[in-house]
Amino acid sequence: MTTSTAPARSGGILPPLRIGQHTIPSPVVLAPMAGVTNTAFRKLCREHGPGGLYVAEMVTSRAIVERNVEALRIVTFEDGESPRSAQVYGVDPATVAAAVRIIAGEGRADHVDLNFGCPVPKVTKKGGGAVLPWKRELFTRIVDAAVEAAARYDVPVTVKMRKGIDDDHLTYLEAGLVAEQAGVAAVALHARTAADYYSGTADWSAIRLLKETVTSIPVLGNGDIWSAEDALEMVRQTGCDGVVVGRGCQGRPWLFADLMAAFAGSDERVRPGLGYVAETIYRHGELMVEFFEDEGKGTRDLRKHMAWYLKGYAVGGDARRGLALVSSLAELRERLDALDLDQPYPGKDAEGQRGRQGSPKQPHVPYGWLDSRELSDEHRAKLLEAELSVSGG
């Protein structure tokens, strides 16, 4: 591993992040990502950057209330995780409140984040996720209910959202004010609309406007943070109080070391050769097996991470295909050892876009959803279908 000497940008250094009574030493948050930010990946990221906030995969409030085994597993944390951070998605105020009471009241987490940013069609077409704040009264009632339910256990609630449905139906400034008034501890904005999905360039100017609008609680920025320098530039442009990192850390858990160094004013950066990457992959595999308590399941789940880890490195097609089919730690070790592990860091080729991106698309919303900001009886019935899965985008 080598380090670069890129200077930190002026004005980019931030103080610790306050989330309720919790102090996060470095203002860096791991975004919850379905099928990615399980206990194994969170632990790996924390090993590289121990001072951030690492959020578990999203769970639906309905699944928690029904005590779905997988949902409860997602909100079960290791002893070394602190603060323990869970993200809940819901469309019904009473169900969200009940889920928060279970999570907070049973001591399952120290912080609850509410998801209003999911752009996945299976969620938005039923009125959930990033399109829900369009129904302002419903959004208000959900946030109020969650904050009230968590308050008795002294558990802070935060809100993560998108700009809105599309450029003609923006909700983030209004939603930010509603959340602030409700007593949430922070708001985070993924600076894209549901229509943007993960395409194009995040609109950091929206984060700046939200920061200027919501003034009494931290505002966090999310979108297109592929490097520590990106994070510093986002802070410089927007004045945000911290950053939320999603796709940029896929296959690069050491990004958190870079981010924490940058916010501490250091120019030290992790620039891993392939040997370092291989050892990180193997460590990830060990943690996956430990998490799933099944070697086959753990290594199979690791497969989707391989292309992210190997981005930019000279690894042939056969070797890549073999690693994408591993079924045991012994096989993983053998295939990793067969690589040219003396390869140096390939520079920018290893950075940049990764994970799902897609293209702009017309958001899937219930018929008539955009006709009114108020919730009709028909749409209320439709919303109940939006909580059928345990975890989502």
Coordinates of C-alpha atoms in Angstrom, one line a residue, residues 54-381:
Y54 CA -22.2 2.7 9.7
V55 CA -25.8 2.1 8.9
A56 CA -27.4 -1.4 8.5
E57 CA -29.5 -2.4 5.5
M58 CA -32.9 -1.0 5.3
V59 CA -35.8 -3.0 6.8
T60 CA -39.5 -2.4 6.5
S61 CA -41.5 -1.4 9.5
R62 CA -44.1 -4.0 8.8
A63 CA -41.4 -6.8 8.8
I64 CA -40.2 -5.6 12.2
V65 CA -43.7 -5.5 13.7
E66 CA -44.4 -8.9 12.3
R67 CA -41.0 -10.1 13.8
N68 CA -39.8 -11.4 10.5
V69 CA -36.7 -13.4 11.3
E70 CA -34.6 -11.9 8.5
A71 CA -35.7 -8.3 9.5
L72 CA -34.7 -8.9 13.1
R73 CA -31.4 -10.4 12.0
I74 CA -30.7 -7.1 10.0
V75 CA -31.2 -5.0 13.2
T76 CA -29.1 -7.3 15.3
F77 CA -25.6 -5.8 15.8
E78 CA -22.3 -7.0 17.1
D79 CA -21.0 -5.8 20.5
G80 CA -18.3 -3.7 19.0
E81 CA -20.7 -1.6 16.9
S82 CA -21.3 1.8 18.4
P83 CA -23.5 3.6 17.8
R84 CA -25.7 0.9 16.3
S85 CA -27.6 2.4 13.4
A86 CA -30.7 1.0 11.8
Q87 CA -32.7 2.3 8.8
V88 CA -36.5 1.8 8.7
Y89 CA -38.8 2.2 5.7
G90 CA -42.5 2.6 6.2
V91 CA -45.6 4.1 4.7
D92 CA -48.0 4.0 7.7
P93 CA -47.4 6.2 10.8
A94 CA -48.7 3.6 13.3
T95 CA -46.7 0.8 11.8
V96 CA -43.5 2.9 11.7
A97 CA -44.0 4.0 15.3
A98 CA -44.5 0.4 16.4
A99 CA -41.3 -0.7 14.6
V100 CA -39.3 2.1 16.2
R101 CA -40.6 1.2 19.6
I102 CA -39.4 -2.4 19.0
I103 CA -36.0 -1.3 17.8
A104 CA -35.5 1.3 20.5
G105 CA -37.4 -0.3 23.3
E106 CA -35.7 -3.6 23.0
G107 CA -32.3 -1.9 22.8
R108 CA -31.6 -3.2 19.3
A109 CA -30.1 0.1 18.0
D110 CA -28.9 3.5 19.2
H111 CA -30.1 5.5 16.2
V112 CA -32.9 5.1 13.7
D113 CA -32.9 6.5 10.2
L114 CA -36.1 6.9 8.1
N115 CA -35.8 6.1 4.4
F116 CA -37.6 8.4 2.0
G117 CA -35.0 8.0 -0.8
C118 CA -35.6 4.6 -2.3
P119 CA -36.1 5.1 -6.1
V120 CA -36.7 1.4 -6.9
P121 CA -39.9 1.0 -9.1
K122 CA -41.3 -1.8 -7.0
V123 CA -41.5 0.7 -4.1
T124 CA -42.3 4.0 -5.9
K125 CA -45.1 2.5 -8.0
K126 CA -47.0 1.9 -4.7
G127 CA -46.3 5.3 -3.4
G128 CA -43.4 4.6 -1.1
G129 CA -39.7 5.6 -0.9
A130 CA -38.6 8.8 -2.8
V131 CA -42.2 9.6 -3.9
L132 CA -43.8 9.5 -0.5
P133 CA -42.9 13.1 0.6
W134 CA -45.2 14.4 -2.2
K135 CA -48.0 13.5 0.2
R136 CA -47.0 16.1 2.7
E137 CA -49.5 15.2 5.5
L138 CA -48.5 11.5 5.4
F139 CA -44.8 12.4 5.4
T140 CA -45.3 14.7 8.4
R141 CA -47.3 12.1 10.3
I142 CA -44.7 9.3 9.8
V143 CA -41.8 11.5 10.9
D144 CA -43.8 12.8 13.9
A145 CA -44.8 9.3 14.9
A146 CA -41.2 7.9 14.6
V147 CA -39.7 10.8 16.6
E148 CA -42.3 10.5 19.4
A149 CA -41.8 6.7 19.6
A150 CA -38.0 7.0 19.8
A151 CA -37.9 9.9 22.2
R152 CA -39.0 7.9 25.3
Y153 CA -35.9 5.7 24.8
D154 CA -33.6 8.7 24.0
V155 CA -32.9 7.3 20.5
P156 CA -32.4 10.0 17.8
V157 CA -34.2 9.7 14.5
T158 CA -32.8 11.0 11.2
V159 CA -34.3 11.3 7.7
K160 CA -32.7 10.4 4.4
M161 CA -34.4 11.6 1.3
R162 CA -34.1 12.6 -2.4
K163 CA -34.8 15.9 -4.1
G164 CA -38.3 14.7 -5.1
I165 CA -40.0 12.7 -7.8
D166 CA -38.6 14.7 -10.7
D167 CA -37.6 18.2 -11.4
D168 CA -41.2 19.3 -11.7
H169 CA -42.1 17.7 -8.3
L170 CA -39.4 18.6 -5.8
T171 CA -40.1 18.1 -2.1
Y172 CA -36.8 18.2 -0.3
L173 CA -36.8 21.7 1.1
E174 CA -40.3 21.4 2.5
A175 CA -39.6 17.9 3.8
G176 CA -36.4 19.2 5.4
L177 CA -38.3 21.8 7.3
V178 CA -41.0 19.3 8.4
A179 CA -38.3 17.0 9.7
E180 CA -36.5 19.8 11.5
Q181 CA -39.7 20.9 13.2
A182 CA -40.6 17.3 14.1
G183 CA -37.4 17.0 16.1
V184 CA -35.2 14.8 14.0
A185 CA -31.5 14.8 14.8
A186 CA -30.3 15.3 11.2
V187 CA -31.4 15.2 7.5
A188 CA -29.5 13.6 4.6
L189 CA -30.1 14.4 1.0
H190 CA -29.2 12.2 -2.0
A191 CA -29.0 15.0 -4.5
R192 CA -30.9 13.2 -7.2
T193 CA -34.6 12.8 -7.9
A194 CA -36.4 9.5 -8.2
A195 CA -36.4 10.0 -11.9
D196 CA -32.6 10.4 -12.0
Y197 CA -32.3 7.0 -10.3
Y198 CA -28.5 6.7 -10.0
S199 CA -27.7 8.3 -13.4
G200 CA -25.9 11.5 -14.3
T201 CA -24.3 13.8 -11.9
A202 CA -25.6 14.6 -8.4
D203 CA -26.9 18.1 -8.0
W204 CA -24.8 19.3 -5.1
S205 CA -26.4 22.8 -5.3
A206 CA -29.6 21.2 -3.8
I207 CA -27.5 20.2 -0.8
R208 CA -26.4 23.8 -0.4
L209 CA -30.0 25.0 -0.6
L210 CA -31.1 22.5 2.0
K211 CA -28.3 23.6 4.3
E212 CA -29.4 27.2 3.9
T213 CA -33.0 26.2 4.7
V214 CA -32.5 23.8 7.6
T215 CA -30.3 25.6 10.1
S216 CA -30.7 24.0 13.5
I217 CA -29.7 20.4 12.8
P218 CA -26.9 18.8 10.7
V219 CA -27.4 18.5 7.0
L220 CA -25.6 15.6 5.3
G221 CA -24.8 15.3 1.6
N222 CA -25.0 12.2 -0.5
G223 CA -24.2 11.6 -4.2
D224 CA -21.1 11.1 -6.3
I225 CA -18.5 10.8 -3.5
W226 CA -15.9 8.5 -5.1
S227 CA -12.9 9.9 -3.3
A228 CA -11.8 11.9 -0.2
E229 CA -11.3 14.8 -2.5
D230 CA -14.9 14.6 -3.7
A231 CA -16.1 14.7 -0.1
L232 CA -14.0 17.8 0.6
E233 CA -15.3 19.5 -2.5
M234 CA -18.9 18.7 -1.6
V235 CA -18.4 20.3 1.8
R236 CA -16.7 23.3 0.2
Q237 CA -19.5 23.8 -2.3
T238 CA -22.4 23.1 0.0
G239 CA -21.4 23.8 3.6
C240 CA -22.9 20.4 4.6
D241 CA -22.1 19.0 8.0
G242 CA -21.0 15.6 6.8
V243 CA -21.2 13.1 4.0
V244 CA -23.0 9.9 3.3
V245 CA -21.2 7.4 1.1
G246 CA -22.9 4.6 -0.9
R247 CA -21.7 3.2 -4.2
G248 CA -18.2 4.8 -3.8
C249 CA -17.2 2.4 -1.1
Q250 CA -18.3 -0.8 -2.9
G251 CA -15.1 -2.8 -3.3
R252 CA -13.2 -0.1 -1.6
P253 CA -13.8 -0.2 2.2
W254 CA -10.5 1.6 2.6
L255 CA -12.3 4.7 1.3
F256 CA -13.3 5.4 4.9
A257 CA -9.7 5.7 6.0
D258 CA -9.2 8.2 3.2
L259 CA -12.3 10.2 4.2
M260 CA -11.4 10.3 7.9
A261 CA -7.8 11.3 7.1
A262 CA -9.1 14.1 4.8
F263 CA -11.5 15.5 7.4
A264 CA -8.7 15.4 10.0
G265 CA -6.6 17.6 7.7
S266 CA -4.2 14.8 6.6
D267 CA -3.2 14.2 3.0
E268 CA -2.6 10.5 3.6
R269 CA -4.6 8.2 1.3
V270 CA -4.8 4.5 0.8
R271 CA -3.5 3.5 -2.6
P272 CA -3.6 -0.4 -2.5
G273 CA -1.7 -2.7 -4.8
L274 CA -3.5 -5.9 -5.8
G275 CA -1.9 -7.8 -3.0
Y276 CA -3.6 -5.5 -0.4
V277 CA -6.9 -5.8 -2.3
A278 CA -6.6 -9.6 -2.3
E279 CA -6.1 -9.7 1.5
T280 CA -9.1 -7.4 1.9
I281 CA -11.2 -9.7 -0.3
Y282 CA -10.2 -12.7 1.8
R283 CA -10.9 -10.8 5.0
H284 CA -14.3 -9.9 3.6
G285 CA -14.9 -13.6 2.8
E286 CA -14.0 -14.6 6.4
L287 CA -16.5 -12.0 7.8
M288 CA -19.2 -13.2 5.4
V289 CA -18.8 -16.8 6.5
E290 CA -18.9 -15.7 10.1
F291 CA -22.0 -13.6 9.5
F292 CA -24.0 -16.2 7.6
E293 CA -22.7 -19.1 9.7
D294 CA -22.4 -21.0 6.5
E295 CA -19.3 -21.1 4.3
G296 CA -21.1 -21.8 1.1
K297 CA -23.7 -19.0 1.6
G298 CA -21.0 -16.5 2.8
T299 CA -18.7 -17.0 -0.2
R300 CA -21.6 -17.0 -2.6
D301 CA -22.8 -13.6 -1.2
L302 CA -19.2 -12.3 -1.6
R303 CA -19.3 -13.0 -5.4
K304 CA -21.1 -9.8 -6.2
H305 CA -18.3 -7.7 -4.7
M306 CA -15.6 -9.2 -6.9
A307 CA -16.0 -6.9 -9.9
W308 CA -16.0 -3.8 -7.6
Y309 CA -12.8 -4.9 -5.9
L310 CA -11.0 -5.7 -9.1
K311 CA -12.0 -2.6 -11.0
G312 CA -9.0 -1.1 -12.8
Y313 CA -6.6 -4.0 -12.0
A314 CA -5.1 -6.2 -14.7
V315 CA -7.0 -9.4 -13.9
G316 CA -7.9 -11.6 -16.9
G317 CA -11.4 -12.8 -17.7
D318 CA -10.8 -16.4 -16.6
A319 CA -9.5 -15.3 -13.2
R320 CA -12.4 -12.9 -12.8
R321 CA -15.0 -15.5 -13.7
G322 CA -13.4 -18.0 -11.3
L323 CA -13.5 -15.5 -8.4
A324 CA -17.1 -14.8 -9.3
L325 CA -17.9 -18.5 -8.7
V326 CA -16.0 -19.2 -5.5
S327 CA -17.8 -21.5 -3.1
S328 CA -15.3 -21.9 -0.2
L329 CA -12.6 -20.0 1.6
A330 CA -10.0 -22.5 0.5
E331 CA -11.0 -21.9 -3.2
L332 CA -11.0 -18.1 -2.6
R333 CA -7.5 -18.3 -1.2
E334 CA -6.2 -20.4 -4.0
R335 CA -7.7 -18.1 -6.7
L336 CA -6.4 -14.9 -5.0
D337 CA -2.9 -16.3 -4.7
A338 CA -2.8 -17.1 -8.4
L339 CA -3.2 -13.4 -9.3
D340 CA -0.3 -11.1 -10.0
L341 CA -0.2 -9.7 -6.5
D342 CA 2.7 -7.4 -7.2
Q343 CA 0.6 -5.1 -9.3
P344 CA 0.6 -1.4 -8.0
Y345 CA -2.4 0.8 -7.6
P346 CA -3.8 1.5 -11.1
G347 CA -4.8 5.1 -10.2
K348 CA -8.1 6.6 -11.4
D349 CA -9.0 3.4 -13.3
A350 CA -9.8 1.9 -9.9
E351 CA -12.0 4.7 -8.8
G352 CA -15.1 6.4 -10.1
Q353 CA -18.5 4.9 -11.0
R354 CA -19.3 1.5 -9.6
G355 CA -22.5 -0.4 -8.8
R356 CA -25.8 0.3 -10.3
Q357 CA -26.2 3.4 -12.3
G358 CA -29.0 3.0 -14.9
S359 CA -30.4 5.9 -16.8
P360 CA -33.1 8.5 -16.1
K361 CA -36.6 7.1 -16.3
Q362 CA -40.1 8.2 -15.8
P363 CA -40.8 7.4 -12.1
H364 CA -43.3 4.6 -11.5
V365 CA -46.0 6.2 -9.3
P366 CA -49.6 5.1 -8.5
Y367 CA -52.2 6.4 -11.0
G368 CA -53.2 9.9 -10.1
W369 CA -50.5 10.3 -7.4
L370 CA -49.3 13.6 -8.8
D371 CA -52.8 15.1 -9.0
S372 CA -52.8 16.2 -5.4
R373 CA -50.5 16.6 -2.4
E374 CA -53.2 15.0 -0.2
L375 CA -53.6 11.2 0.2
S376 CA -56.8 9.6 -1.2
D377 CA -58.4 6.5 0.2
E378 CA -57.4 4.6 -3.0
H379 CA -53.8 5.6 -2.6
R380 CA -53.9 4.8 1.1
A381 CA -54.9 1.2 0.3

